[in-house]
Amino acid sequence: MAVETDDKAQSGPKHVAVIMDGNGRWAQMRHRPRLFGHHAGAKRIREIVEVCPDVGVKYLTIFAFSTENWKRTQTEVSGLMALFRKYIEKEAKDLIKDGVRVRFIGDRIKLDEKLVTLMDELELLTSHNDKVHLTIALNYGGRDEVTRAAKRLAYDIEKGKLTHKDVTAETLASYLDTHVLPDPDLVIRTSGEARISNFLLWQSAYSEYEFIDTLWPDFTAQEFCEVVGRYGARDRRFGAVKA
Ligand code: FPP
């Protein structure tokens, strides 16, 4: 897709995180089951990944399934899990070819073995790619991530690998699922809801937020580029006063 680029790409967000919300309502409006909306939502991902290099976005992190989403009906949960498997199987070839490095964050323990194998394989097969870094949050929750990190850190202290004096924000961050990623500069949530919903709680301490009314299946690459373009006009101070 041809999208206009300008100097803004230089000052634009390097890492954009997206809460892809509104699939259910999109389907309901069409008198279709919620899974129909999730399938339509999955189709949106490709064009947004494709446009990232044009607007200087090197890292894209998307919220696919939260630690709270298990509370949905069995039909919706198993339908989503099947969709994740299908997505990996169907998209792997193009992601590898297009230079996309894929990572998954979240707790894999509750996910089925077949899905985890596909996730591991895709991470490995794309590990030499560097054009766009796509991170998919699957069974992810910010509090859960920090808890798991704290547990591993406590274990290493118990084993004498480090002491309590070594515990700094940087040390804790190195135990997070996202330890190899920069913090997101911009977090976008679609569908008009203005909540964080347990997404990247630690990492988004200084992120800018954009709450967009469009439902995720209608969120085009063009709109993504517009939102990313607006970021250039923002004045981030990270808690300091402007000189
Ligand atoms: C929130 O919309 C969306 C989800 C819980 C699932 C997100 C999944 C996708 C976009 C598709 C699959 C993703 C991959 C990586 C293949 P909602 O269902 O809460 O919508 P609602 O608020 O309108 O009910």
mmCIF file of C-alpha atoms and ligand atoms in Angstrom:
data_model
loop_
_atom_site.group_PDB
_atom_site.id
_atom_site.type_symbol
_atom_site.label_atom_id
_atom_site.label_comp_id
_atom_site.label_asym_id
_atom_site.label_seq_id
_atom_site.Cartn_x
_atom_site.Cartn_y
_atom_site.Cartn_z
ATOM 1 C CA MET A 1 0.000 0.000 0.000
ATOM 2 C CA ALA A 2 1.373 3.445 -0.931
ATOM 3 C CA VAL A 3 1.308 5.825 1.987
ATOM 4 C CA GLU A 4 2.777 9.301 2.059
ATOM 5 C CA THR A 5 5.883 9.566 4.182
ATOM 6 C CA ASP A 6 7.666 12.724 5.312
ATOM 7 C CA ASP A 7 10.225 13.874 7.885
ATOM 8 C CA LYS A 8 7.748 13.073 10.668
ATOM 9 C CA ALA A 9 8.782 9.442 10.305
ATOM 10 C CA GLN A 10 12.106 10.535 11.827
ATOM 11 C CA SER A 11 10.466 11.948 14.946
ATOM 12 C CA GLY A 12 7.606 9.488 14.974
ATOM 13 C CA PRO A 13 7.079 6.609 17.389
ATOM 14 C CA LYS A 14 9.534 3.754 17.035
ATOM 15 C CA HIS A 15 7.375 1.401 19.074
ATOM 16 C CA VAL A 16 3.580 1.394 18.745
ATOM 17 C CA ALA A 17 1.425 -0.913 20.870
ATOM 18 C CA VAL A 18 -2.192 -1.586 19.944
ATOM 19 C CA ILE A 19 -5.210 -2.765 21.928
ATOM 20 C CA MET A 20 -7.304 -4.206 19.097
ATOM 21 C CA ASP A 21 -10.763 -3.661 20.579
ATOM 22 C CA GLY A 22 -14.234 -3.762 19.052
ATOM 23 C CA ASN A 23 -14.358 -7.074 17.166
ATOM 24 C CA GLY A 24 -17.418 -8.260 19.091
ATOM 25 C CA ARG A 25 -19.433 -5.093 18.504
ATOM 26 C CA TRP A 26 -18.419 -5.041 14.838
ATOM 27 C CA ALA A 27 -19.853 -8.559 14.441
ATOM 28 C CA GLN A 28 -22.970 -7.793 16.494
ATOM 29 C CA MET A 29 -23.751 -4.813 14.256
ATOM 30 C CA ARG A 30 -23.823 -7.290 11.368
ATOM 31 C CA HIS A 31 -25.901 -9.838 13.313
ATOM 32 C CA ARG A 32 -23.024 -12.274 13.183
ATOM 33 C CA PRO A 33 -21.289 -14.264 15.946
ATOM 34 C CA ARG A 34 -18.429 -12.600 17.807
ATOM 35 C CA LEU A 35 -15.882 -14.892 16.162
ATOM 36 C CA PHE A 36 -16.793 -13.415 12.793
ATOM 37 C CA GLY A 37 -15.480 -10.114 14.179
ATOM 38 C CA HIS A 38 -12.254 -11.714 15.427
ATOM 39 C CA HIS A 39 -11.641 -13.218 11.976
ATOM 40 C CA ALA A 40 -12.202 -9.821 10.371
ATOM 41 C CA GLY A 41 -9.873 -8.309 12.992
ATOM 42 C CA ALA A 42 -7.122 -10.815 12.225
ATOM 43 C CA LYS A 43 -7.206 -9.736 8.555
ATOM 44 C CA ARG A 44 -6.365 -6.149 9.558
ATOM 45 C CA ILE A 45 -3.050 -7.053 11.088
ATOM 46 C CA ARG A 46 -1.178 -7.761 7.853
ATOM 47 C CA GLU A 47 -1.716 -4.365 6.213
ATOM 48 C CA ILE A 48 -0.747 -2.550 9.397
ATOM 49 C CA VAL A 49 2.464 -4.561 9.757
ATOM 50 C CA GLU A 50 3.219 -3.847 6.081
ATOM 51 C CA VAL A 51 2.890 -0.105 6.469
ATOM 52 C CA CYS A 52 5.069 0.167 9.602
ATOM 53 C CA PRO A 53 8.406 0.714 7.782
ATOM 54 C CA ASP A 54 6.837 3.532 5.710
ATOM 55 C CA VAL A 55 6.085 5.539 8.868
ATOM 56 C CA GLY A 56 9.246 4.659 10.794
ATOM 57 C CA VAL A 57 7.604 2.180 13.176
ATOM 58 C CA LYS A 58 10.179 -0.510 13.941
ATOM 59 C CA TYR A 59 8.278 -2.249 16.748
ATOM 60 C CA LEU A 60 4.593 -3.126 16.715
ATOM 61 C CA THR A 61 3.063 -4.899 19.700
ATOM 62 C CA ILE A 62 -0.527 -6.150 19.517
ATOM 63 C CA PHE A 63 -2.821 -7.387 22.293
ATOM 64 C CA ALA A 64 -4.399 -10.608 21.018
ATOM 65 C CA PHE A 65 -5.574 -12.346 24.189
ATOM 66 C CA SER A 66 -5.452 -11.202 27.803
ATOM 67 C CA THR A 67 -5.152 -13.196 31.020
ATOM 68 C CA GLU A 68 -8.749 -12.083 31.660
ATOM 69 C CA ASN A 69 -10.108 -13.247 28.286
ATOM 70 C CA TRP A 70 -10.428 -16.845 29.578
ATOM 71 C CA LYS A 71 -13.643 -15.625 31.256
ATOM 72 C CA ARG A 72 -15.351 -15.491 27.836
ATOM 73 C CA THR A 73 -17.540 -18.360 26.651
ATOM 74 C CA GLN A 74 -15.884 -21.648 25.798
ATOM 75 C CA THR A 75 -16.965 -21.183 22.163
ATOM 76 C CA GLU A 76 -15.272 -17.800 21.900
ATOM 77 C CA VAL A 77 -12.079 -18.895 23.695
ATOM 78 C CA SER A 78 -11.618 -22.058 21.636
ATOM 79 C CA GLY A 79 -12.512 -20.166 18.459
ATOM 80 C CA LEU A 80 -9.849 -17.564 19.246
ATOM 81 C CA MET A 81 -7.236 -20.253 19.981
ATOM 82 C CA ALA A 82 -8.049 -21.931 16.650
ATOM 83 C CA LEU A 83 -7.743 -18.537 14.954
ATOM 84 C CA PHE A 84 -4.275 -17.959 16.459
ATOM 85 C CA ARG A 85 -3.129 -21.370 15.162
ATOM 86 C CA LYS A 86 -4.597 -20.686 11.733
ATOM 87 C CA TYR A 87 -3.042 -17.205 11.636
ATOM 88 C CA ILE A 88 0.449 -18.556 12.341
ATOM 89 C CA GLU A 89 0.093 -21.380 9.805
ATOM 90 C CA LYS A 90 -1.282 -19.088 7.120
ATOM 91 C CA GLU A 91 0.909 -16.015 7.635
ATOM 92 C CA ALA A 92 4.264 -17.628 8.534
ATOM 93 C CA LYS A 93 5.583 -17.776 4.975
ATOM 94 C CA ASP A 94 4.895 -14.106 4.237
ATOM 95 C CA LEU A 95 6.130 -12.900 7.623
ATOM 96 C CA ILE A 96 9.445 -14.707 7.049
ATOM 97 C CA LYS A 97 9.723 -13.378 3.491
ATOM 98 C CA ASP A 98 8.772 -9.811 4.455
ATOM 99 C CA GLY A 99 11.503 -9.484 7.101
ATOM 100 C CA VAL A 100 9.153 -9.454 10.080
ATOM 101 C CA ARG A 101 10.576 -10.722 13.342
ATOM 102 C CA VAL A 102 7.791 -12.238 15.423
ATOM 103 C CA ARG A 103 7.849 -12.622 19.191
ATOM 104 C CA PHE A 104 5.164 -13.677 21.640
ATOM 105 C CA ILE A 105 4.761 -12.313 25.144
ATOM 106 C CA GLY A 106 2.520 -13.638 27.883
ATOM 107 C CA ASP A 107 2.341 -16.840 29.899
ATOM 108 C CA ARG A 108 2.454 -19.916 27.654
ATOM 109 C CA ILE A 109 1.640 -22.338 30.448
ATOM 110 C CA LYS A 110 -2.133 -22.274 29.858
ATOM 111 C CA LEU A 111 -1.909 -22.456 26.059
ATOM 112 C CA ASP A 112 -2.282 -25.723 24.199
ATOM 113 C CA GLU A 113 0.819 -27.583 23.170
ATOM 114 C CA LYS A 114 0.188 -27.375 19.421
ATOM 115 C CA LEU A 115 -0.203 -23.600 19.582
ATOM 116 C CA VAL A 116 2.953 -23.183 21.700
ATOM 117 C CA THR A 117 4.925 -25.305 19.206
ATOM 118 C CA LEU A 118 3.748 -23.090 16.337
ATOM 119 C CA MET A 119 4.662 -19.971 18.330
ATOM 120 C CA ASP A 120 8.158 -21.318 19.100
ATOM 121 C CA GLU A 121 8.696 -22.279 15.454
ATOM 122 C CA LEU A 122 7.606 -18.878 14.152
ATOM 123 C CA GLU A 123 9.889 -17.092 16.627
ATOM 124 C CA LEU A 124 12.799 -19.236 15.497
ATOM 125 C CA LEU A 125 12.055 -18.968 11.768
ATOM 126 C CA THR A 126 11.865 -15.164 11.948
ATOM 127 C CA SER A 127 14.721 -14.684 14.410
ATOM 128 C CA HIS A 128 17.070 -13.273 11.745
ATOM 129 C CA ASN A 129 14.549 -10.715 10.507
ATOM 130 C CA ASP A 130 14.876 -7.066 11.433
ATOM 131 C CA LYS A 131 12.574 -4.985 9.205
ATOM 132 C CA VAL A 132 9.665 -4.869 11.648
ATOM 133 C CA HIS A 133 9.500 -6.449 15.091
ATOM 134 C CA LEU A 134 5.975 -7.755 15.614
ATOM 135 C CA THR A 135 5.186 -8.817 19.167
ATOM 136 C CA ILE A 136 1.936 -10.656 19.829
ATOM 137 C CA ALA A 137 0.642 -10.588 23.396
ATOM 138 C CA LEU A 138 -1.109 -13.896 23.999
ATOM 139 C CA ASN A 139 -2.397 -14.878 27.430
ATOM 140 C CA TYR A 140 -0.772 -11.631 28.496
ATOM 141 C CA GLY A 141 -1.553 -9.431 31.489
ATOM 142 C CA GLY A 142 0.648 -6.626 32.814
ATOM 143 C CA ARG A 143 0.192 -7.615 36.460
ATOM 144 C CA ASP A 144 0.764 -11.268 35.630
ATOM 145 C CA GLU A 145 3.959 -10.373 33.758
ATOM 146 C CA VAL A 146 5.328 -8.315 36.664
ATOM 147 C CA THR A 147 4.368 -11.083 39.125
ATOM 148 C CA ARG A 148 6.118 -13.748 37.038
ATOM 149 C CA ALA A 149 9.176 -11.473 36.722
ATOM 150 C CA ALA A 150 9.252 -10.847 40.500
ATOM 151 C CA LYS A 151 9.004 -14.592 41.125
ATOM 152 C CA ARG A 152 11.976 -15.351 38.868
ATOM 153 C CA LEU A 153 13.953 -12.509 40.424
ATOM 154 C CA ALA A 154 13.193 -13.802 43.943
ATOM 155 C CA TYR A 155 14.270 -17.278 42.837
ATOM 156 C CA ASP A 156 17.609 -15.945 41.567
ATOM 157 C CA ILE A 157 18.131 -14.122 44.878
ATOM 158 C CA GLU A 158 17.325 -17.348 46.723
ATOM 159 C CA LYS A 159 19.929 -19.147 44.597
ATOM 160 C CA GLY A 160 22.515 -16.451 45.394
ATOM 161 C CA LYS A 161 22.773 -15.195 41.787
ATOM 162 C CA LEU A 162 22.106 -11.652 43.021
ATOM 163 C CA THR A 163 21.192 -9.878 46.261
ATOM 164 C CA HIS A 164 18.387 -7.474 47.209
ATOM 165 C CA LYS A 165 20.840 -4.627 46.606
ATOM 166 C CA ASP A 166 20.889 -5.524 42.906
ATOM 167 C CA VAL A 167 17.132 -4.960 42.577
ATOM 168 C CA THR A 168 16.644 -1.798 40.527
ATOM 169 C CA ALA A 169 14.019 -0.851 37.942
ATOM 170 C CA GLU A 170 16.479 -1.976 35.262
ATOM 171 C CA THR A 171 17.010 -5.357 36.914
ATOM 172 C CA LEU A 172 13.284 -5.971 37.240
ATOM 173 C CA ALA A 173 12.719 -4.871 33.624
ATOM 174 C CA SER A 174 15.297 -7.433 32.501
ATOM 175 C CA TYR A 175 13.016 -10.170 33.901
ATOM 176 C CA LEU A 176 9.930 -8.968 31.993
ATOM 177 C CA ASP A 177 8.692 -10.752 28.851
ATOM 178 C CA THR A 178 9.510 -7.568 26.948
ATOM 179 C CA HIS A 179 13.135 -7.361 28.134
ATOM 180 C CA VAL A 180 14.497 -7.162 24.563
ATOM 181 C CA LEU A 181 12.021 -4.478 23.434
ATOM 182 C CA PRO A 182 12.099 -0.709 23.907
ATOM 183 C CA ASP A 183 9.164 0.790 25.835
ATOM 184 C CA PRO A 184 6.228 1.754 23.614
ATOM 185 C CA ASP A 185 6.169 5.412 22.577
ATOM 186 C CA LEU A 186 2.519 5.278 21.614
ATOM 187 C CA VAL A 187 -0.350 3.032 22.699
ATOM 188 C CA ILE A 188 -3.447 3.001 20.485
ATOM 189 C CA ARG A 189 -6.797 1.571 21.611
ATOM 190 C CA THR A 190 -9.607 1.256 19.127
ATOM 191 C CA SER A 191 -13.389 1.131 19.688
ATOM 192 C CA GLY A 192 -13.851 4.228 21.833
ATOM 193 C CA GLU A 193 -13.019 2.617 25.188
ATOM 194 C CA ALA A 194 -10.527 4.639 27.247
ATOM 195 C CA ARG A 195 -8.927 1.942 29.408
ATOM 196 C CA ILE A 196 -5.499 0.301 29.611
ATOM 197 C CA SER A 197 -6.931 -3.144 30.454
ATOM 198 C CA ASN A 198 -3.760 -4.529 32.030
ATOM 199 C CA PHE A 199 -1.679 -3.980 28.863
ATOM 200 C CA LEU A 200 2.061 -3.204 29.188
ATOM 201 C CA LEU A 201 1.540 -1.567 32.603
ATOM 202 C CA TRP A 202 5.222 -1.233 33.443
ATOM 203 C CA GLN A 203 6.396 -0.414 29.927
ATOM 204 C CA SER A 204 3.820 2.298 29.173
ATOM 205 C CA ALA A 205 4.721 4.512 32.165
ATOM 206 C CA TYR A 206 5.614 7.378 29.786
ATOM 207 C CA SER A 207 3.789 6.320 26.631
ATOM 208 C CA GLU A 208 1.400 8.601 24.787
ATOM 209 C CA TYR A 209 -2.129 7.244 24.406
ATOM 210 C CA GLU A 210 -4.571 7.527 21.506
ATOM 211 C CA PHE A 211 -8.130 6.322 22.013
ATOM 212 C CA ILE A 212 -9.771 5.927 18.624
ATOM 213 C CA ASP A 213 -13.521 5.429 18.031
ATOM 214 C CA THR A 214 -13.097 3.093 15.036
ATOM 215 C CA LEU A 215 -13.794 -0.570 15.759
ATOM 216 C CA TRP A 216 -10.696 -2.726 15.168
ATOM 217 C CA PRO A 217 -11.940 -4.549 12.015
ATOM 218 C CA ASP A 218 -12.502 -1.123 10.406
ATOM 219 C CA PHE A 219 -9.127 0.300 11.455
ATOM 220 C CA THR A 220 -7.235 0.703 8.189
ATOM 221 C CA ALA A 221 -3.522 1.114 7.539
ATOM 222 C CA GLN A 222 -4.347 4.652 6.406
ATOM 223 C CA GLU A 223 -5.899 5.496 9.795
ATOM 224 C CA PHE A 224 -2.958 3.865 11.567
ATOM 225 C CA CYS A 225 -0.607 6.149 9.611
ATOM 226 C CA GLU A 226 -2.681 9.206 10.518
ATOM 227 C CA VAL A 227 -2.574 8.354 14.232
ATOM 228 C CA VAL A 228 1.166 7.718 14.047
ATOM 229 C CA GLY A 229 1.596 11.036 12.186
ATOM 230 C CA ARG A 230 -0.158 12.956 14.984
ATOM 231 C CA TYR A 231 2.411 11.664 17.458
ATOM 232 C CA GLY A 232 5.087 13.885 15.861
ATOM 233 C CA ALA A 233 3.200 16.944 17.140
ATOM 234 C CA ARG A 234 3.250 15.791 20.753
ATOM 235 C CA ASP A 235 5.657 17.118 23.331
ATOM 236 C CA ARG A 236 6.993 14.310 25.502
ATOM 237 C CA ARG A 237 8.772 15.473 28.649
ATOM 238 C CA PHE A 238 9.166 12.251 30.661
ATOM 239 C CA GLY A 239 8.317 14.099 33.882
ATOM 240 C CA ALA A 240 10.792 16.933 33.284
ATOM 241 C CA VAL A 241 10.054 20.612 32.610
ATOM 242 C CA LYS A 242 10.653 21.875 29.094
ATOM 243 C CA ALA A 243 13.930 23.837 28.827
HETATM 244 C C1 FPP B 1 -11.172 -7.351 21.717
HETATM 245 O O1 FPP B 1 -12.398 -7.130 21.059
HETATM 246 C C2 FPP B 1 -10.397 -8.300 20.928
HETATM 247 C C3 FPP B 1 -9.912 -9.485 21.387
HETATM 248 C C4 FPP B 1 -10.111 -9.951 22.767
HETATM 249 C C5 FPP B 1 -9.190 -10.397 20.497
HETATM 250 C C6 FPP B 1 -8.230 -9.748 19.579
HETATM 251 C C7 FPP B 1 -7.985 -10.656 18.441
HETATM 252 C C8 FPP B 1 -7.887 -10.292 17.139
HETATM 253 C C9 FPP B 1 -7.861 -8.925 16.663
HETATM 254 C C10 FPP B 1 -7.812 -11.284 16.058
HETATM 255 C C11 FPP B 1 -6.790 -12.313 16.126
HETATM 256 C C12 FPP B 1 -5.408 -11.894 16.421
HETATM 257 C C13 FPP B 1 -4.325 -12.532 15.927
HETATM 258 C C14 FPP B 1 -2.968 -12.195 16.398
HETATM 259 C C15 FPP B 1 -4.440 -13.551 14.871
HETATM 260 P P1 FPP B 1 -13.727 -7.537 21.791
HETATM 261 O O2 FPP B 1 -14.064 -8.927 21.417
HETATM 262 O O3 FPP B 1 -13.584 -7.319 23.274
HETATM 263 O O4 FPP B 1 -14.744 -6.537 21.181
HETATM 264 P P2 FPP B 1 -15.999 -5.881 21.912
HETATM 265 O O5 FPP B 1 -15.431 -4.967 22.972
HETATM 266 O O6 FPP B 1 -16.678 -5.146 20.820
HETATM 267 O O7 FPP B 1 -16.828 -6.991 22.490
#
